[in-house]
Short mmCIF file of C-alpha atoms in Angstrom, two decimals:
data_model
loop_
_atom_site.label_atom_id
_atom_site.label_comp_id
_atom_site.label_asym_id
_atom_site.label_seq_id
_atom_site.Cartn_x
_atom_site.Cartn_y
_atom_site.Cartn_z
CA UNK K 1 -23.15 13.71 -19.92
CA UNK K 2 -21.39 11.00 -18.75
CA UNK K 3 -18.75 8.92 -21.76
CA UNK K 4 -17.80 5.32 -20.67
CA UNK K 5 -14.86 5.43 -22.58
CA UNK K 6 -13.91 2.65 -25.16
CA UNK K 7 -16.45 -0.08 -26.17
CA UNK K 8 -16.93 -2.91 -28.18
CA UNK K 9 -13.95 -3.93 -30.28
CA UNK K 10 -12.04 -0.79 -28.64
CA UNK K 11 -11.35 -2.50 -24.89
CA UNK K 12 -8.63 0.11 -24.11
CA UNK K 13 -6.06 -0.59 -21.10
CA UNK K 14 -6.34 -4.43 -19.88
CA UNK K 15 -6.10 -5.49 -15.93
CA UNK K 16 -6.26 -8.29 -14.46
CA UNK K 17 -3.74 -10.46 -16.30
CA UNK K 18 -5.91 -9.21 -19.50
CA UNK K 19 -9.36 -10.44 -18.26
CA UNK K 20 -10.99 -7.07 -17.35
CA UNK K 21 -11.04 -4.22 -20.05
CA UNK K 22 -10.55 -0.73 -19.46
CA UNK K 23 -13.96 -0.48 -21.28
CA UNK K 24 -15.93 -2.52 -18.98
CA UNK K 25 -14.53 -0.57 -15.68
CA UNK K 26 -15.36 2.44 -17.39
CA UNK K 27 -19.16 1.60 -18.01
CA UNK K 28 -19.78 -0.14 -14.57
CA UNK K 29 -18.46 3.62 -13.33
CA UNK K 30 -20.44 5.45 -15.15
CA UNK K 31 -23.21 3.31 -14.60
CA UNK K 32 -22.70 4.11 -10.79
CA UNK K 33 -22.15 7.88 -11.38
CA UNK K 34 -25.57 8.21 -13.18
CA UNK K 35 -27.01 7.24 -10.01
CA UNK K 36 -25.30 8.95 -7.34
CA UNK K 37 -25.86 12.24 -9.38
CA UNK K 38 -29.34 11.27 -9.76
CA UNK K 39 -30.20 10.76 -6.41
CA UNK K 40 -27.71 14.35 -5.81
CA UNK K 41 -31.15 15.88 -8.33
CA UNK K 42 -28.91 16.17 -11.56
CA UNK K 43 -30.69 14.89 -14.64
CA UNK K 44 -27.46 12.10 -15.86
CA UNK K 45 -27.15 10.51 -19.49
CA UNK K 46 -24.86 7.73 -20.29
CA UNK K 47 -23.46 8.21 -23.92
CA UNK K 48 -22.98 3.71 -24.24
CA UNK K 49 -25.12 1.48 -21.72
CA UNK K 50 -23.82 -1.43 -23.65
CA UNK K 51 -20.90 -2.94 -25.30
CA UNK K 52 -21.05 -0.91 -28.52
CA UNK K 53 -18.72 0.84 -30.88
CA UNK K 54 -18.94 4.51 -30.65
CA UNK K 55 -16.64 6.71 -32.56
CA UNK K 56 -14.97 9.52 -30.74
CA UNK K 57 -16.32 12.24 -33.09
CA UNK K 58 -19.90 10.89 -32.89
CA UNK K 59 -19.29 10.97 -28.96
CA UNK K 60 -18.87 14.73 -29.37
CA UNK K 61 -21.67 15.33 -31.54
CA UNK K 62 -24.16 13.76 -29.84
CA UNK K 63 -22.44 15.81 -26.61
CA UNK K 64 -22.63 18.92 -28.29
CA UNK K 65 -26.24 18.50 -29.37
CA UNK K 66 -27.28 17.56 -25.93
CA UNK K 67 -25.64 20.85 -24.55
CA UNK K 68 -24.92 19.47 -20.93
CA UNK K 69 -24.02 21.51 -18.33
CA UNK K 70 -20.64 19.17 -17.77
CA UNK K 71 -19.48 15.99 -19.52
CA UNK K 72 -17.05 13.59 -17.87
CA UNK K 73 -15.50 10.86 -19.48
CA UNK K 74 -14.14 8.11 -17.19
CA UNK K 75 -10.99 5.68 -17.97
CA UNK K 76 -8.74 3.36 -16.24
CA UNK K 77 -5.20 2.76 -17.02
CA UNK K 78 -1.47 2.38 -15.99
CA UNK K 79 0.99 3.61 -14.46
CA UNK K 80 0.92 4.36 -10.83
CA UNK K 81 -2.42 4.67 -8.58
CA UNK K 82 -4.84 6.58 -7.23
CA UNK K 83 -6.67 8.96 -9.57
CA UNK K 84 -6.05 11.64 -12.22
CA UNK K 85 -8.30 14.15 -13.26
CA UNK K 86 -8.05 15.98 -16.86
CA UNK K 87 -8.34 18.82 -18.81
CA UNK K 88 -8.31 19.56 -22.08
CA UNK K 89 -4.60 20.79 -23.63
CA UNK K 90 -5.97 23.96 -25.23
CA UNK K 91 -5.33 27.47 -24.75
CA UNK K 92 -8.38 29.30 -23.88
CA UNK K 93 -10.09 31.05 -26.82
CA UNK K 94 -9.18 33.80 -28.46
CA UNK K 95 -12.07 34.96 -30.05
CA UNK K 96 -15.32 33.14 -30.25
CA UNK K 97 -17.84 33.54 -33.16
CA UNK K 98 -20.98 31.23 -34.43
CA UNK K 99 -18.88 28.74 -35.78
CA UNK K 100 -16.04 27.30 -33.71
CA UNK K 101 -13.07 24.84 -35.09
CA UNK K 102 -13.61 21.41 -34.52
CA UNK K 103 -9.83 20.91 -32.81
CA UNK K 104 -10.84 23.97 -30.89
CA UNK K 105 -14.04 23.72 -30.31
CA UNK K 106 -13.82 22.88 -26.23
CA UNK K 107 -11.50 26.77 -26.15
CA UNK K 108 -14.07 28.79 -25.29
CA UNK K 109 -15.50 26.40 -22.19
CA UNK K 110 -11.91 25.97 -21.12
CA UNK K 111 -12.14 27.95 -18.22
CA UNK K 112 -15.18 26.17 -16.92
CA UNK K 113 -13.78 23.00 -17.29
CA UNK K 114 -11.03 23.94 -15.18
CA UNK K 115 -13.58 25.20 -11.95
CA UNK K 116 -14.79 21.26 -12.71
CA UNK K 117 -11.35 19.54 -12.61
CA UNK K 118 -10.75 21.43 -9.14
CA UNK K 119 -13.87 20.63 -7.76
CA UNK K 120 -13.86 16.92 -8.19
CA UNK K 121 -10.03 16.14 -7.69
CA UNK K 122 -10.90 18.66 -4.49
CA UNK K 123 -13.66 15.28 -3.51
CA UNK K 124 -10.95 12.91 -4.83
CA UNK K 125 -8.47 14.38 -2.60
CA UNK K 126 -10.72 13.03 0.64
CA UNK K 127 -11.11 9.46 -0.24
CA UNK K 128 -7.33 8.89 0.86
CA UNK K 129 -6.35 8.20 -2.62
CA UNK K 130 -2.96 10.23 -4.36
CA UNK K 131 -4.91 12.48 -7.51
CA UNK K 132 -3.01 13.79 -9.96
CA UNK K 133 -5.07 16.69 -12.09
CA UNK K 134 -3.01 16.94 -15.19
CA UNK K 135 -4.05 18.91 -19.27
CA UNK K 136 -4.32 15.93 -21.89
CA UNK K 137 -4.74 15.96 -25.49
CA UNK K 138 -7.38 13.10 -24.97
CA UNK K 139 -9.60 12.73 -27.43
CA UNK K 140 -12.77 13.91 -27.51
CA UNK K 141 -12.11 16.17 -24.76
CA UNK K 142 -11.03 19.28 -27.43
CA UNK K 143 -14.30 18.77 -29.85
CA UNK K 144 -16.50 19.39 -26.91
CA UNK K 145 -18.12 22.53 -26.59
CA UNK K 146 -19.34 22.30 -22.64
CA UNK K 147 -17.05 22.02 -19.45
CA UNK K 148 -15.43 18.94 -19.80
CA UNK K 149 -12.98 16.26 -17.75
CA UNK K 150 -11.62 13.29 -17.66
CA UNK K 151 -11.53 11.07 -14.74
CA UNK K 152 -8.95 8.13 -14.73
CA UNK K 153 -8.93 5.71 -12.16
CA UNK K 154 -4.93 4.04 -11.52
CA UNK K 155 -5.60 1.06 -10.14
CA UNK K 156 -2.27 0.52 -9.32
CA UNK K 157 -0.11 -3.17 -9.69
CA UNK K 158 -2.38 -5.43 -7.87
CA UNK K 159 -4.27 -7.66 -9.68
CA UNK K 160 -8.05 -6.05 -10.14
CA UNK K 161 -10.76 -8.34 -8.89
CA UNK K 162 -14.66 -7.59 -9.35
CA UNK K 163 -14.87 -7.09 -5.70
CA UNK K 164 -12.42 -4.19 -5.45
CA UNK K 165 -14.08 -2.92 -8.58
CA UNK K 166 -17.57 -2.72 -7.08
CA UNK K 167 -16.27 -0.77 -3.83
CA UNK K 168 -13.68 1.42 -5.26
CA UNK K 169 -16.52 2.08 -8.12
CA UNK K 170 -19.07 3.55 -5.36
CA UNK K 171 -16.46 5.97 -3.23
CA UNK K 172 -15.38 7.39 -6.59
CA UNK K 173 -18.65 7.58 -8.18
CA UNK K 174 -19.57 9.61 -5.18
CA UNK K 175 -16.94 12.02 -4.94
CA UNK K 176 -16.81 12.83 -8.75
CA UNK K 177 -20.93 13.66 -8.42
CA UNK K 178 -19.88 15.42 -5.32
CA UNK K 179 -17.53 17.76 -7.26
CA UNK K 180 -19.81 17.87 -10.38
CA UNK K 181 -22.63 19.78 -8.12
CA UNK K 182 -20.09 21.76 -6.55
CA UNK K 183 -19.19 22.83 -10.18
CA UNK K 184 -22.72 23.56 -10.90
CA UNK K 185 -23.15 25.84 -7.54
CA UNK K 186 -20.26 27.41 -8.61
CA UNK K 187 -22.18 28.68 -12.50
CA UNK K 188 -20.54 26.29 -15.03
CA UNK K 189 -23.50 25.60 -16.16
CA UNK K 190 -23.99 29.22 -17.04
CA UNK K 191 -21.68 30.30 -20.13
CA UNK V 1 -3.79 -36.92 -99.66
CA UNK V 2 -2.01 -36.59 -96.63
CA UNK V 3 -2.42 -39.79 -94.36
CA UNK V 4 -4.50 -39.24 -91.07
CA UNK V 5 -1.70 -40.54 -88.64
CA UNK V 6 0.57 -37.83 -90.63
CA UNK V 7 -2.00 -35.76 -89.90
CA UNK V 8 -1.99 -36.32 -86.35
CA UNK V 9 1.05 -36.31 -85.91
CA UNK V 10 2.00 -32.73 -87.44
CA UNK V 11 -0.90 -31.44 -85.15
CA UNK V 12 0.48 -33.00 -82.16
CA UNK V 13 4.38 -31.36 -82.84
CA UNK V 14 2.81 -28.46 -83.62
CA UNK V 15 1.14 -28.31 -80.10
CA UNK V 16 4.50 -29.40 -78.53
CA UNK V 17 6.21 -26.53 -80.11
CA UNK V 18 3.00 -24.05 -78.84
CA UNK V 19 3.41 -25.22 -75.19
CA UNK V 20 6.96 -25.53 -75.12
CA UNK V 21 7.40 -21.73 -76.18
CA UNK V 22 4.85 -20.81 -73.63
CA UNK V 23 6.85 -22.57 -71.08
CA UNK V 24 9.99 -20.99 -72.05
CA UNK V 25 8.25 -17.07 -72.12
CA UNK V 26 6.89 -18.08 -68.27
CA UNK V 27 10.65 -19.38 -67.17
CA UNK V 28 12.11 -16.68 -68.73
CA UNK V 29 9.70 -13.60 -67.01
CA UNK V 30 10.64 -15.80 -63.60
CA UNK V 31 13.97 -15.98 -64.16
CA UNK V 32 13.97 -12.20 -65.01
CA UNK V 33 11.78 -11.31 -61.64
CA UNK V 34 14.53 -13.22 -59.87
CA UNK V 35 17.07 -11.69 -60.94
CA UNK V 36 15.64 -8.06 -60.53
CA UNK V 37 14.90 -9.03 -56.63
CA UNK V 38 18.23 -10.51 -56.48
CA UNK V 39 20.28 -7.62 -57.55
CA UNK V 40 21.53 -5.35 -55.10
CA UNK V 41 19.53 -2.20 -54.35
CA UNK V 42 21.06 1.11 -56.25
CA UNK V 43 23.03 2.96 -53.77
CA UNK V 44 21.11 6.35 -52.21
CA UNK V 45 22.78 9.59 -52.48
CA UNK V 46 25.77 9.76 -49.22
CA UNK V 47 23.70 12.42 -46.46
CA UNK V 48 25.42 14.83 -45.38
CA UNK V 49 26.12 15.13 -41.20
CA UNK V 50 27.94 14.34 -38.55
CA UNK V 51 28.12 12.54 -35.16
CA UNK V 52 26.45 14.95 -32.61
CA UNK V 53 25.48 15.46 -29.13
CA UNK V 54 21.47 15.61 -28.60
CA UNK V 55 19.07 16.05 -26.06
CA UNK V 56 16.17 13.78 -25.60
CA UNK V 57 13.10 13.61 -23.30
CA UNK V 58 12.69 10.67 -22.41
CA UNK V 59 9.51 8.84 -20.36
CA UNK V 60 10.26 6.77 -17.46
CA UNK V 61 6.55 5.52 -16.53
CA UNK V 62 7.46 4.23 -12.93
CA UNK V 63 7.66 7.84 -11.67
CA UNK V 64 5.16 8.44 -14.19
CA UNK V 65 7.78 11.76 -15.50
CA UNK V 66 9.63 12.86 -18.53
CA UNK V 67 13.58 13.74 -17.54
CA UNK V 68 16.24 15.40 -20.58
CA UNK V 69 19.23 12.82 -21.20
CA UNK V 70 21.81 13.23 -23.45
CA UNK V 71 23.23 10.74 -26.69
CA UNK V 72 25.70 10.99 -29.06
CA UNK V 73 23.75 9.97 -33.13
CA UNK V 74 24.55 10.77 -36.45
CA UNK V 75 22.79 13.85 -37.25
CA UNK V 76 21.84 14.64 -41.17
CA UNK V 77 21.83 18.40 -41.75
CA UNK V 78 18.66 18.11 -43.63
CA UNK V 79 16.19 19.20 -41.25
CA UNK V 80 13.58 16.50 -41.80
CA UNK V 81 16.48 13.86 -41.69
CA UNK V 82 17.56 15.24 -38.72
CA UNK V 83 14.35 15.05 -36.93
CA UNK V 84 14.07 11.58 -38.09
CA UNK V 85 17.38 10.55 -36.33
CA UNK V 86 16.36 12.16 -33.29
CA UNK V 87 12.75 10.23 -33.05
CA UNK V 88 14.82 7.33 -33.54
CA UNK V 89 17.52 8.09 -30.74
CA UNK V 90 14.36 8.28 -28.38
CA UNK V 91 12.72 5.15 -30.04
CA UNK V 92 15.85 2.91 -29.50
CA UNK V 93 16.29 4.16 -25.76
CA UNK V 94 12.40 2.81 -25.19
CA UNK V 95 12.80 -0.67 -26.91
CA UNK V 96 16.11 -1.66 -25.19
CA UNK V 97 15.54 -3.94 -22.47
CA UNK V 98 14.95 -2.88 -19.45
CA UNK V 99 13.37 -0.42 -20.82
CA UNK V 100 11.90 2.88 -19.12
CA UNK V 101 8.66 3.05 -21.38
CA UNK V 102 8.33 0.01 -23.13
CA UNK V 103 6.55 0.35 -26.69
CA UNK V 104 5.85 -2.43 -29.25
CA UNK V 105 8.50 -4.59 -30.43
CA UNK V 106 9.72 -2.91 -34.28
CA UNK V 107 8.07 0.44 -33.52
CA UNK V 108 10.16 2.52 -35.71
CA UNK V 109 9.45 5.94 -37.57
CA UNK V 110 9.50 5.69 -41.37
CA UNK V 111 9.56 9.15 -42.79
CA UNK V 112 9.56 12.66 -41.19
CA UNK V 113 8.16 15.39 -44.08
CA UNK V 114 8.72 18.77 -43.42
CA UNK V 115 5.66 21.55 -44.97
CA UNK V 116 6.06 25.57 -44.85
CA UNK V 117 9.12 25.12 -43.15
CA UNK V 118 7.78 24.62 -39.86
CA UNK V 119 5.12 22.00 -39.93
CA UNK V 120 6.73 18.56 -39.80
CA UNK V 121 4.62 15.16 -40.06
CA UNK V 122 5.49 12.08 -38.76
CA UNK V 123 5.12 9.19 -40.38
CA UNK V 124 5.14 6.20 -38.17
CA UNK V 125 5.07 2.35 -38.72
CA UNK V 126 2.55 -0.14 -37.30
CA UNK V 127 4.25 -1.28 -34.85
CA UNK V 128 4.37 1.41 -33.12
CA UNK V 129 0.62 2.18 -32.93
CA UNK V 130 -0.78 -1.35 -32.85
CA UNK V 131 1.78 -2.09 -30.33
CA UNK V 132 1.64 0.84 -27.60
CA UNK V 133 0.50 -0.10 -24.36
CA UNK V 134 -2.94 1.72 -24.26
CA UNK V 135 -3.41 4.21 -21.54
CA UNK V 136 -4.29 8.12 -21.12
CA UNK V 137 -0.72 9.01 -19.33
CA UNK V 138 1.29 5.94 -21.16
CA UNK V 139 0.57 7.70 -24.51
CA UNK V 140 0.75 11.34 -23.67
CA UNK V 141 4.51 10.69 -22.16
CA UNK V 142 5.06 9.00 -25.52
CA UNK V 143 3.51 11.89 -27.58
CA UNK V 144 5.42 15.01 -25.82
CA UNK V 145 8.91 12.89 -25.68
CA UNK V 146 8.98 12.43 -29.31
CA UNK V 147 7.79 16.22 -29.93
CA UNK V 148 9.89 17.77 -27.41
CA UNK V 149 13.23 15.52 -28.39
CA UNK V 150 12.25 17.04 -32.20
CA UNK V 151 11.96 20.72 -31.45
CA UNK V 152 15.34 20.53 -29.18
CA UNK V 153 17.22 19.11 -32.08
CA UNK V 154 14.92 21.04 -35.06
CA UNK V 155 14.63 24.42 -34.13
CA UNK V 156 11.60 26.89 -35.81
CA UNK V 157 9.40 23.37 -36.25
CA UNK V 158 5.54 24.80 -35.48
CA UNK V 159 2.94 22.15 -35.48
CA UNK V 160 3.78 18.61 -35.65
CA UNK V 161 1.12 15.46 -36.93
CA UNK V 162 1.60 11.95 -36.74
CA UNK V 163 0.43 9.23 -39.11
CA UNK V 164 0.03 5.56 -38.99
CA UNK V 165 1.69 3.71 -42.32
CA UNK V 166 1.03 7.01 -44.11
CA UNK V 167 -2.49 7.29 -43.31
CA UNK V 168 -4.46 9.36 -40.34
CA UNK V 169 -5.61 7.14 -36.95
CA UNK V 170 -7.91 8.43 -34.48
CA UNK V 171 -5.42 8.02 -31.49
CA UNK V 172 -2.63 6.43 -30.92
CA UNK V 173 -3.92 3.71 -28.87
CA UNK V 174 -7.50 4.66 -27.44
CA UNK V 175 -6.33 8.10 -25.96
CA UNK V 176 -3.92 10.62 -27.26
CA UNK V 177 -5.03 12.20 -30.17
CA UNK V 178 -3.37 11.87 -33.84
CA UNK V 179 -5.89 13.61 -35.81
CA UNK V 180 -5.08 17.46 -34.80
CA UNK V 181 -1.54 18.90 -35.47
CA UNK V 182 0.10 19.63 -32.17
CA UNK V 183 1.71 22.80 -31.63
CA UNK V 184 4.85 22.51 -30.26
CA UNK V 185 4.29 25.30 -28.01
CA UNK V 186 1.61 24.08 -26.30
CA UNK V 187 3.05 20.94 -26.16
CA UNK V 188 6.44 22.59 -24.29
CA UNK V 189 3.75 23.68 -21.26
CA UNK V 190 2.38 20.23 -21.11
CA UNK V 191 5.96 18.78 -20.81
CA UNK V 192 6.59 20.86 -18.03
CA UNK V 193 4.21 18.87 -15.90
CA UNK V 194 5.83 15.73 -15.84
CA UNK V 195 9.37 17.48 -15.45
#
């Protein structure tokens, strides 16, 4: 499952002297990632294809009725550059029953997520940019029940033109779908 | 009989004397209204405190890291007064100019409530939300500064929640979350990254 983040009134972080949104970055990403992980044989779904208005707790529902074997969410945003990959701020679970805690609910797939965070900063890591892999309390990473990342691209102080967006767009499409199947050989898809 | 024009004229004083006592009821309820906004507010209770040394953790986004400074504030020795003070001491460090993690202009904190004796609950204004620079890293530094400056200077404080004008938001601007408590402990491991 892949979450452009943001959308419609939301536009998140601004670039270019406010005329790109963080939103819009994020969906022509995603957009890009569908394919590449398509044509890598993974089934992809985009959670928004459009400019729409999609709260964060129906973004987890509709993630945790799909039951995909990884979601990433992909952002933009200051400071600094390069990339920085996720993870949800949780301890792992304690115990897990039939119901889990909605604040809690990404515990018991914590581990998982991890082996997917390593896997694509480990792809990140050849494109020559600097990635940071970080824990966040970003929302809706903890209400997710599969493995689950973020991926934020930094693109730095320069001004961001369409150009730079379309080629830095492919290399890191490709290396997150890289480290996405290299998740998936590794059994996150397997609880 | 009573002549017409008599007539008329009674009616018309008697009018006069109907509107001209409305008109005095309205002046007076304005003039009382005035007065009431006018007079000075009654003075609170003195807090109890002193001048004190505290620790803060403060963001400095251009190396994108959280570093412990020291300032001297007037500390309450009410703990949710205290924690107020602190948030503050951080706050006015990020809205001087230059500053080293720039937030809205008037972001303040309004109230700090403590429950069970260690859940405390921030209460923040709107400038402070509406005017954070939206970002995942710009408003996780902002999140763990404030909790980590309040559990240096309020010991035994659990779980800490933020609200917006008294009222729940879904993040703080797009990103970090303000609908689960945070627990300071967890919090204290996610500082350590950016130390």
């Amino acid at each position: 499952m892949i979450d452009p983040s943001h959308g419609g009134e939301d536009k998140g972080a601004m670039f270019g002297r406010g005329k790109i949104a963080e939103k819009d970055i994020a969906l022509a990403l995603a957009r890009v990632l569908k394919r590449q992980l398509e044509e890598r044989g993974v089934t992809a779904r985009l959670l928004r294809d459009s400019d729409i208005d999609l709260s964060l707790d129906r973004r987890a529902t509709i993630t945790n009725e799909e039951h995909p074997a990884v979601y990433v969410a992909l952002h933009a945003g200051p400071p600094g550059w390069g990339v920085r990959v996720y993870t949800p701020a949780l301890q792992p679970a304690r115990a897990t029953g039939k119901f889990l805690p909605w604040e809690d609910a990404q515990a018991a797939s914590l581990q998982r997520s991890r082996v997917v965070a390593r896997t694509v900063a480990h792809e990140l890591s050849k494109i020559g940019l600097p990635v940071a892999s970080l824990t966040s309390t970003l929302r809706p990473l903890n209400n997710l029940t599969s493995p689950a990342v973020a991926v934020e691209w930094v693109p730095g102080s320069a001004e961001v033109r369409p150009s730079q967006l379309l080629r830095i767009g492919n290399t890191l499409a490709s290396a997150i779908a890289s480290g996405i199947v290299q998740a998936r050989n590794q059994g996150v898809d397997r609880p | 009989m009573i002549p017409r024009h008599f007539q008329i004229t009674i009616a018309l004083l008697l009018l006069a004397i109907l509107v001209g006592g409305v008109m005095i009821i309205h002046l007076r309820h304005k003039e009382q209204e005035a007065n009431l906004l006018r007079s000075p507010a009654a003075p609170g209770a003195p807090v109890a405190g002193a001048e004190e040394k505290i620790r803060m953790l403060l963001a400095y986004d251009d190396d994108q890291a959280l570093r412990w400074r020291e300032t001297t504030v007037f500390m309450p020795v009410d703990r949710a007064l205290r924690a107020r003070a602190a948030l503050r001491a951080v706050l006015a460090q990020y809205l001087q100019a230059p500053s080293p993690h720039p937030l809205g202009k008037g972001a303040d904190i309004k109230d700090v409530y403590l429950i069970d004796n260690d859940t405390m609950v921030v209460d923040t204004n709107r400038e402070f939300a509406d005017g954070h620079p939206s970002g995942i890293l710009l408003e996780q530094l902002t999140m763990t500064s404030l909790i980590e400056t309040l559990t240096a200077n309020v010991p035994g404080v659990a779980r800490v929640k933020f609200l917006v004008e008294g009222e729940e938001r879904e993040t703080l601007a797009g990103h970090a979350d303000l609908m689960s408590f945070y627990r300071t402990a967890a919090t204290h491991e996610l500082a350590r990254e950016f130390e």
